[in-house]
Amino acid sequence: MEEIQQPTPGYLNGGTTRKRDDYLEWPDYFMAVAFLSAQRSKDPSSQVGACIVNQENKIVGIGYNGMPNGCDDDLLPWSRSADDLLDTKYPYVCHAELNAIMNKNSADVKGCTMYVALFPCNECAKLIIQAGIKEVVYLSDKYHDSPEMTASRRLLGMAGVQYRQFKPKKTEIVIDFNSINHPGMLNSATK
């Protein structure tokens, strides 16, 4: 009777081709999606993206900062400062967190995790809490000492929403649309 050999785990048909080991891990992937989404923002000074993920590692919402739907972003101001607050972007712009929650593709985002480039402000913290998001993973906290961020941390803490700073495994992810035409080139596109 002839012995049937089982393929070695990690090998296809007993060959020597192995799976890639430099693929993006889930957290890096989700933060990269948030950063890619931010590229849609027309804001000249701050491009922020957010990505909401459920417990099954499925993306359920994506957003970026921009003006509300139906409002002509050529007629609204993009300035960070002016003598009159109404001549700045702040009374008008929708933050990435709000847009990600509003753009959800499931019944709700309760129990989900939000990946976002910047630590959320107090207004976004309220939306995050009300939406039932359980965790916020952020990259930058550059406005940490502002009253809005202090209020945000206070609100998130009181509501039991966990938050933590993201520590990327890769400092850069390059998207090369030509890599699909050159086998093996994808591996060299991530650092």
CSV table of N, CA and C in Angstrom, one decimal, residues 88-173:
chain,number,residue,atom,x,y,z
A,88,THR,N,-14.1,81.4,9.9
A,88,THR,CA,-13.2,80.2,10.0
A,88,THR,C,-14.0,79.0,9.6
A,89,LYS,N,-13.3,77.9,9.5
A,89,LYS,CA,-14.0,76.6,9.2
A,89,LYS,C,-14.7,76.0,10.4
A,90,TYR,N,-14.4,76.4,11.6
A,90,TYR,CA,-14.8,75.7,12.8
A,90,TYR,C,-16.3,75.6,13.0
A,91,PRO,N,-17.1,76.6,12.7
A,91,PRO,CA,-18.6,76.5,12.9
A,91,PRO,C,-19.2,75.6,11.8
A,92,TYR,N,-18.5,75.2,10.7
A,92,TYR,CA,-19.1,74.6,9.6
A,92,TYR,C,-18.6,73.1,9.4
A,93,VAL,N,-17.4,72.9,9.6
A,93,VAL,CA,-16.8,71.6,9.2
A,93,VAL,C,-17.3,70.4,10.0
A,94,CYS,N,-17.5,69.3,9.4
A,94,CYS,CA,-17.9,68.0,10.1
A,94,CYS,C,-16.6,67.2,10.3
A,95,HIS,N,-16.3,66.8,11.5
A,95,HIS,CA,-15.1,66.0,11.8
A,95,HIS,C,-15.3,64.6,11.3
A,96,ALA,N,-14.1,64.0,11.1
A,96,ALA,CA,-14.0,62.6,10.6
A,96,ALA,C,-14.8,61.6,11.4
A,97,GLU,N,-14.8,61.8,12.7
A,97,GLU,CA,-15.5,60.9,13.6
A,97,GLU,C,-17.0,60.9,13.3
A,98,LEU,N,-17.6,62.1,13.2
A,98,LEU,CA,-19.0,62.3,12.9
A,98,LEU,C,-19.3,61.7,11.6
A,99,ASN,N,-18.5,61.9,10.6
A,99,ASN,CA,-18.8,61.4,9.3
A,99,ASN,C,-18.7,59.8,9.2
A,100,ALA,N,-17.8,59.3,10.0
A,100,ALA,CA,-17.6,57.8,10.0
A,100,ALA,C,-18.9,57.2,10.7
A,101,ILE,N,-19.4,57.8,11.7
A,101,ILE,CA,-20.6,57.3,12.4
A,101,ILE,C,-21.8,57.5,11.5
A,102,MET,N,-21.9,58.6,10.8
A,102,MET,CA,-23.0,58.8,9.9
A,102,MET,C,-23.0,58.0,8.7
A,103,ASN,N,-21.8,57.6,8.2
A,103,ASN,CA,-21.6,56.8,7.0
A,103,ASN,C,-21.6,55.3,7.3
A,104,LYS,N,-22.0,54.9,8.5
A,104,LYS,CA,-21.9,53.5,8.9
A,104,LYS,C,-22.7,52.7,7.9
A,105,ASN,N,-22.3,51.5,7.7
A,105,ASN,CA,-22.9,50.6,6.7
A,105,ASN,C,-23.6,49.4,7.4
A,106,SER,N,-23.9,49.6,8.7
A,106,SER,CA,-24.6,48.5,9.5
A,106,SER,C,-25.6,49.2,10.4
A,107,ALA,N,-26.5,48.4,11.0
A,107,ALA,CA,-27.5,49.0,11.8
A,107,ALA,C,-27.0,50.0,12.9
A,108,ASP,N,-25.9,49.6,13.6
A,108,ASP,CA,-25.3,50.5,14.5
A,108,ASP,C,-23.9,50.2,14.7
A,109,VAL,N,-23.2,51.0,15.4
A,109,VAL,CA,-21.7,50.8,15.6
A,109,VAL,C,-21.5,50.5,17.1
A,110,LYS,N,-22.5,50.1,17.8
A,110,LYS,CA,-22.4,49.7,19.2
A,110,LYS,C,-21.3,48.6,19.4
A,111,GLY,N,-20.4,48.8,20.4
A,111,GLY,CA,-19.4,47.8,20.7
A,111,GLY,C,-18.2,47.8,19.7
A,112,CYS,N,-18.2,48.8,18.8
A,112,CYS,CA,-17.1,48.8,17.8
A,112,CYS,C,-15.9,49.6,18.3
A,113,THR,N,-14.8,49.6,17.5
A,113,THR,CA,-13.6,50.3,17.8
A,113,THR,C,-13.4,51.4,16.6
A,114,MET,N,-13.1,52.6,17.0
A,114,MET,CA,-12.8,53.6,16.0
A,114,MET,C,-11.3,53.9,16.0
A,115,TYR,N,-10.8,53.8,14.8
A,115,TYR,CA,-9.4,54.2,14.5
A,115,TYR,C,-9.4,55.6,13.9
A,116,VAL,N,-8.7,56.5,14.5
A,116,VAL,CA,-8.7,57.9,14.0
A,116,VAL,C,-7.3,58.5,14.1
A,117,ALA,N,-7.0,59.4,13.2
A,117,ALA,CA,-5.7,60.0,13.1
A,117,ALA,C,-5.4,60.9,14.4
A,118,LEU,N,-6.4,61.7,14.7
A,118,LEU,CA,-6.2,62.6,15.9
A,118,LEU,C,-7.1,62.2,17.0
A,119,PHE,N,-6.7,62.4,18.3
A,119,PHE,CA,-7.5,62.2,19.4
A,119,PHE,C,-8.8,63.0,19.3
A,120,PRO,N,-10.0,62.5,19.5
A,120,PRO,CA,-11.2,63.2,19.2
A,120,PRO,C,-11.5,64.3,20.2
A,121,CYS,N,-12.1,65.4,19.7
A,121,CYS,CA,-12.4,66.6,20.5
A,121,CYS,C,-13.6,66.2,21.3
A,122,ASN,N,-14.0,67.1,22.2
A,122,ASN,CA,-15.2,66.9,23.1
A,122,ASN,C,-16.5,66.7,22.3
A,123,GLU,N,-16.7,67.4,21.2
A,123,GLU,CA,-17.9,67.2,20.5
A,123,GLU,C,-18.0,65.8,19.8
A,124,CYS,N,-16.8,65.3,19.3
A,124,CYS,CA,-16.8,64.0,18.8
A,124,CYS,C,-16.9,62.9,19.9
A,125,ALA,N,-16.3,63.2,21.0
A,125,ALA,CA,-16.4,62.3,22.2
A,125,ALA,C,-17.9,62.0,22.5
A,126,LYS,N,-18.7,63.1,22.5
A,126,LYS,CA,-20.1,62.9,22.8
A,126,LYS,C,-20.8,62.0,21.7
A,127,LEU,N,-20.4,62.2,20.5
A,127,LEU,CA,-21.0,61.3,19.4
A,127,LEU,C,-20.5,59.9,19.6
A,128,ILE,N,-19.3,59.7,19.9
A,128,ILE,CA,-18.7,58.4,20.1
A,128,ILE,C,-19.4,57.6,21.2
A,129,ILE,N,-19.6,58.4,22.3
A,129,ILE,CA,-20.3,57.8,23.5
A,129,ILE,C,-21.8,57.4,23.1
A,130,GLN,N,-22.5,58.4,22.5
A,130,GLN,CA,-23.9,58.1,22.1
A,130,GLN,C,-24.1,57.0,21.1
A,131,ALA,N,-23.1,56.8,20.3
A,131,ALA,CA,-23.1,55.8,19.3
A,131,ALA,C,-22.8,54.4,19.9
A,132,GLY,N,-22.3,54.4,21.1
A,132,GLY,CA,-21.9,53.1,21.7
A,132,GLY,C,-20.6,52.5,21.3
A,133,ILE,N,-19.7,53.3,20.7
A,133,ILE,CA,-18.4,52.8,20.4
A,133,ILE,C,-17.6,52.6,21.7
A,134,LYS,N,-17.0,51.4,21.8
A,134,LYS,CA,-16.3,51.0,23.0
A,134,LYS,C,-14.9,51.4,23.2
A,135,GLU,N,-14.2,51.6,22.0
A,135,GLU,CA,-12.8,51.9,22.1
A,135,GLU,C,-12.4,52.9,21.0
A,136,VAL,N,-11.5,53.8,21.3
A,136,VAL,CA,-10.9,54.7,20.3
A,136,VAL,C,-9.4,54.5,20.3
A,137,VAL,N,-8.9,54.3,19.1
A,137,VAL,CA,-7.5,54.1,18.8
A,137,VAL,C,-7.0,55.3,18.0
A,138,TYR,N,-6.2,56.1,18.5
A,138,TYR,CA,-5.8,57.4,17.9
A,138,TYR,C,-4.3,57.3,17.6
A,139,LEU,N,-3.8,58.1,16.7
A,139,LEU,CA,-2.4,58.2,16.4
A,139,LEU,C,-1.8,59.4,17.1
A,140,SER,N,-2.3,60.6,16.9
A,140,SER,CA,-1.7,61.8,17.4
A,140,SER,C,-2.6,62.4,18.5
A,141,ASP,N,-2.0,63.0,19.5
A,141,ASP,CA,-2.7,63.7,20.5
A,141,ASP,C,-2.1,65.1,20.6
A,142,LYS,N,-1.8,65.7,19.5
A,142,LYS,CA,-1.1,67.0,19.5
A,142,LYS,C,-1.8,68.1,20.1
A,143,TYR,N,-3.1,68.0,20.3
A,143,TYR,CA,-3.8,69.1,21.0
A,143,TYR,C,-4.2,68.7,22.5
A,144,HIS,N,-3.4,67.8,23.0
A,144,HIS,CA,-3.6,67.2,24.4
A,144,HIS,C,-4.0,68.2,25.4
A,145,ASP,N,-3.4,69.3,25.5
A,145,ASP,CA,-3.6,70.3,26.6
A,145,ASP,C,-4.7,71.2,26.4
A,146,SER,N,-5.4,71.2,25.2
A,146,SER,CA,-6.5,72.1,25.0
A,146,SER,C,-7.7,71.7,25.8
A,147,PRO,N,-8.5,72.7,26.2
A,147,PRO,CA,-9.8,72.4,27.0
A,147,PRO,C,-10.7,71.3,26.3
A,148,GLU,N,-10.7,71.4,25.0
A,148,GLU,CA,-11.6,70.4,24.3
A,148,GLU,C,-11.1,69.0,24.5
A,149,MET,N,-9.8,68.8,24.5
A,149,MET,CA,-9.3,67.4,24.6
A,149,MET,C,-9.4,67.0,26.1
A,150,THR,N,-9.2,67.9,27.0
A,150,THR,CA,-9.4,67.6,28.4
A,150,THR,C,-10.8,67.2,28.7
A,151,ALA,N,-11.8,67.9,28.1
A,151,ALA,CA,-13.2,67.6,28.3
A,151,ALA,C,-13.5,66.2,27.6
A,152,SER,N,-12.8,66.0,26.5
A,152,SER,CA,-13.0,64.7,25.8
A,152,SER,C,-12.6,63.5,26.6
A,153,ARG,N,-11.4,63.6,27.2
A,153,ARG,CA,-10.9,62.5,28.0
A,153,ARG,C,-11.8,62.3,29.2
A,154,ARG,N,-12.3,63.4,29.8
A,154,ARG,CA,-13.2,63.3,31.0
A,154,ARG,C,-14.4,62.6,30.6
A,155,LEU,N,-15.0,63.0,29.4
A,155,LEU,CA,-16.3,62.3,29.0
A,155,LEU,C,-16.1,60.9,28.6
A,156,LEU,N,-15.0,60.6,27.9
A,156,LEU,CA,-14.8,59.2,27.5
A,156,LEU,C,-14.5,58.3,28.7
A,157,GLY,N,-13.8,58.8,29.7
A,157,GLY,CA,-13.5,58.1,30.9
A,157,GLY,C,-14.8,57.8,31.7
A,158,MET,N,-15.6,58.8,31.8
A,158,MET,CA,-16.9,58.7,32.6
A,158,MET,C,-17.8,57.6,31.9
A,159,ALA,N,-17.8,57.6,30.6
A,159,ALA,CA,-18.7,56.7,29.9
A,159,ALA,C,-18.1,55.3,29.7
A,160,GLY,N,-16.8,55.1,30.2
A,160,GLY,CA,-16.2,53.8,30.1
A,160,GLY,C,-15.7,53.5,28.7
A,161,VAL,N,-15.5,54.5,27.8
A,161,VAL,CA,-14.9,54.3,26.5
A,161,VAL,C,-13.4,54.2,26.6
A,162,GLN,N,-12.8,53.1,26.2
A,162,GLN,CA,-11.4,53.0,26.3
A,162,GLN,C,-10.7,53.8,25.2
A,163,TYR,N,-9.6,54.3,25.4
A,163,TYR,CA,-8.8,55.0,24.4
A,163,TYR,C,-7.3,54.7,24.6
A,164,ARG,N,-6.7,54.6,23.5
A,164,ARG,CA,-5.2,54.3,23.5
A,164,ARG,C,-4.5,54.8,22.3
A,165,GLN,N,-3.3,55.2,22.5
A,165,GLN,CA,-2.5,55.7,21.3
A,165,GLN,C,-2.0,54.5,20.5
A,166,PHE,N,-2.1,54.7,19.2
A,166,PHE,CA,-1.7,53.7,18.3
A,166,PHE,C,-0.1,53.7,18.1
A,167,LYS,N,0.5,52.6,18.1
A,167,LYS,CA,1.9,52.5,17.9
A,167,LYS,C,2.1,51.7,16.6
A,168,PRO,N,2.4,52.3,15.5
A,168,PRO,CA,2.5,51.6,14.2
A,168,PRO,C,3.7,50.7,14.2
A,169,LYS,N,3.5,49.5,13.5
A,169,LYS,CA,4.6,48.6,13.3
A,169,LYS,C,5.4,49.1,12.1
A,170,LYS,N,4.8,49.8,11.2
A,170,LYS,CA,5.4,50.4,10.0
A,170,LYS,C,5.2,51.9,10.1
A,171,THR,N,6.3,52.6,9.7
A,171,THR,CA,6.2,54.1,9.8
A,171,THR,C,5.6,54.6,8.5
A,172,GLU,N,5.6,53.8,7.5
A,172,GLU,CA,5.1,54.2,6.2
A,172,GLU,C,4.5,53.1,5.4
A,173,ILE,N,3.4,53.4,4.7
A,173,ILE,CA,2.8,52.4,3.8
A,173,ILE,C,2.6,53.1,2.5
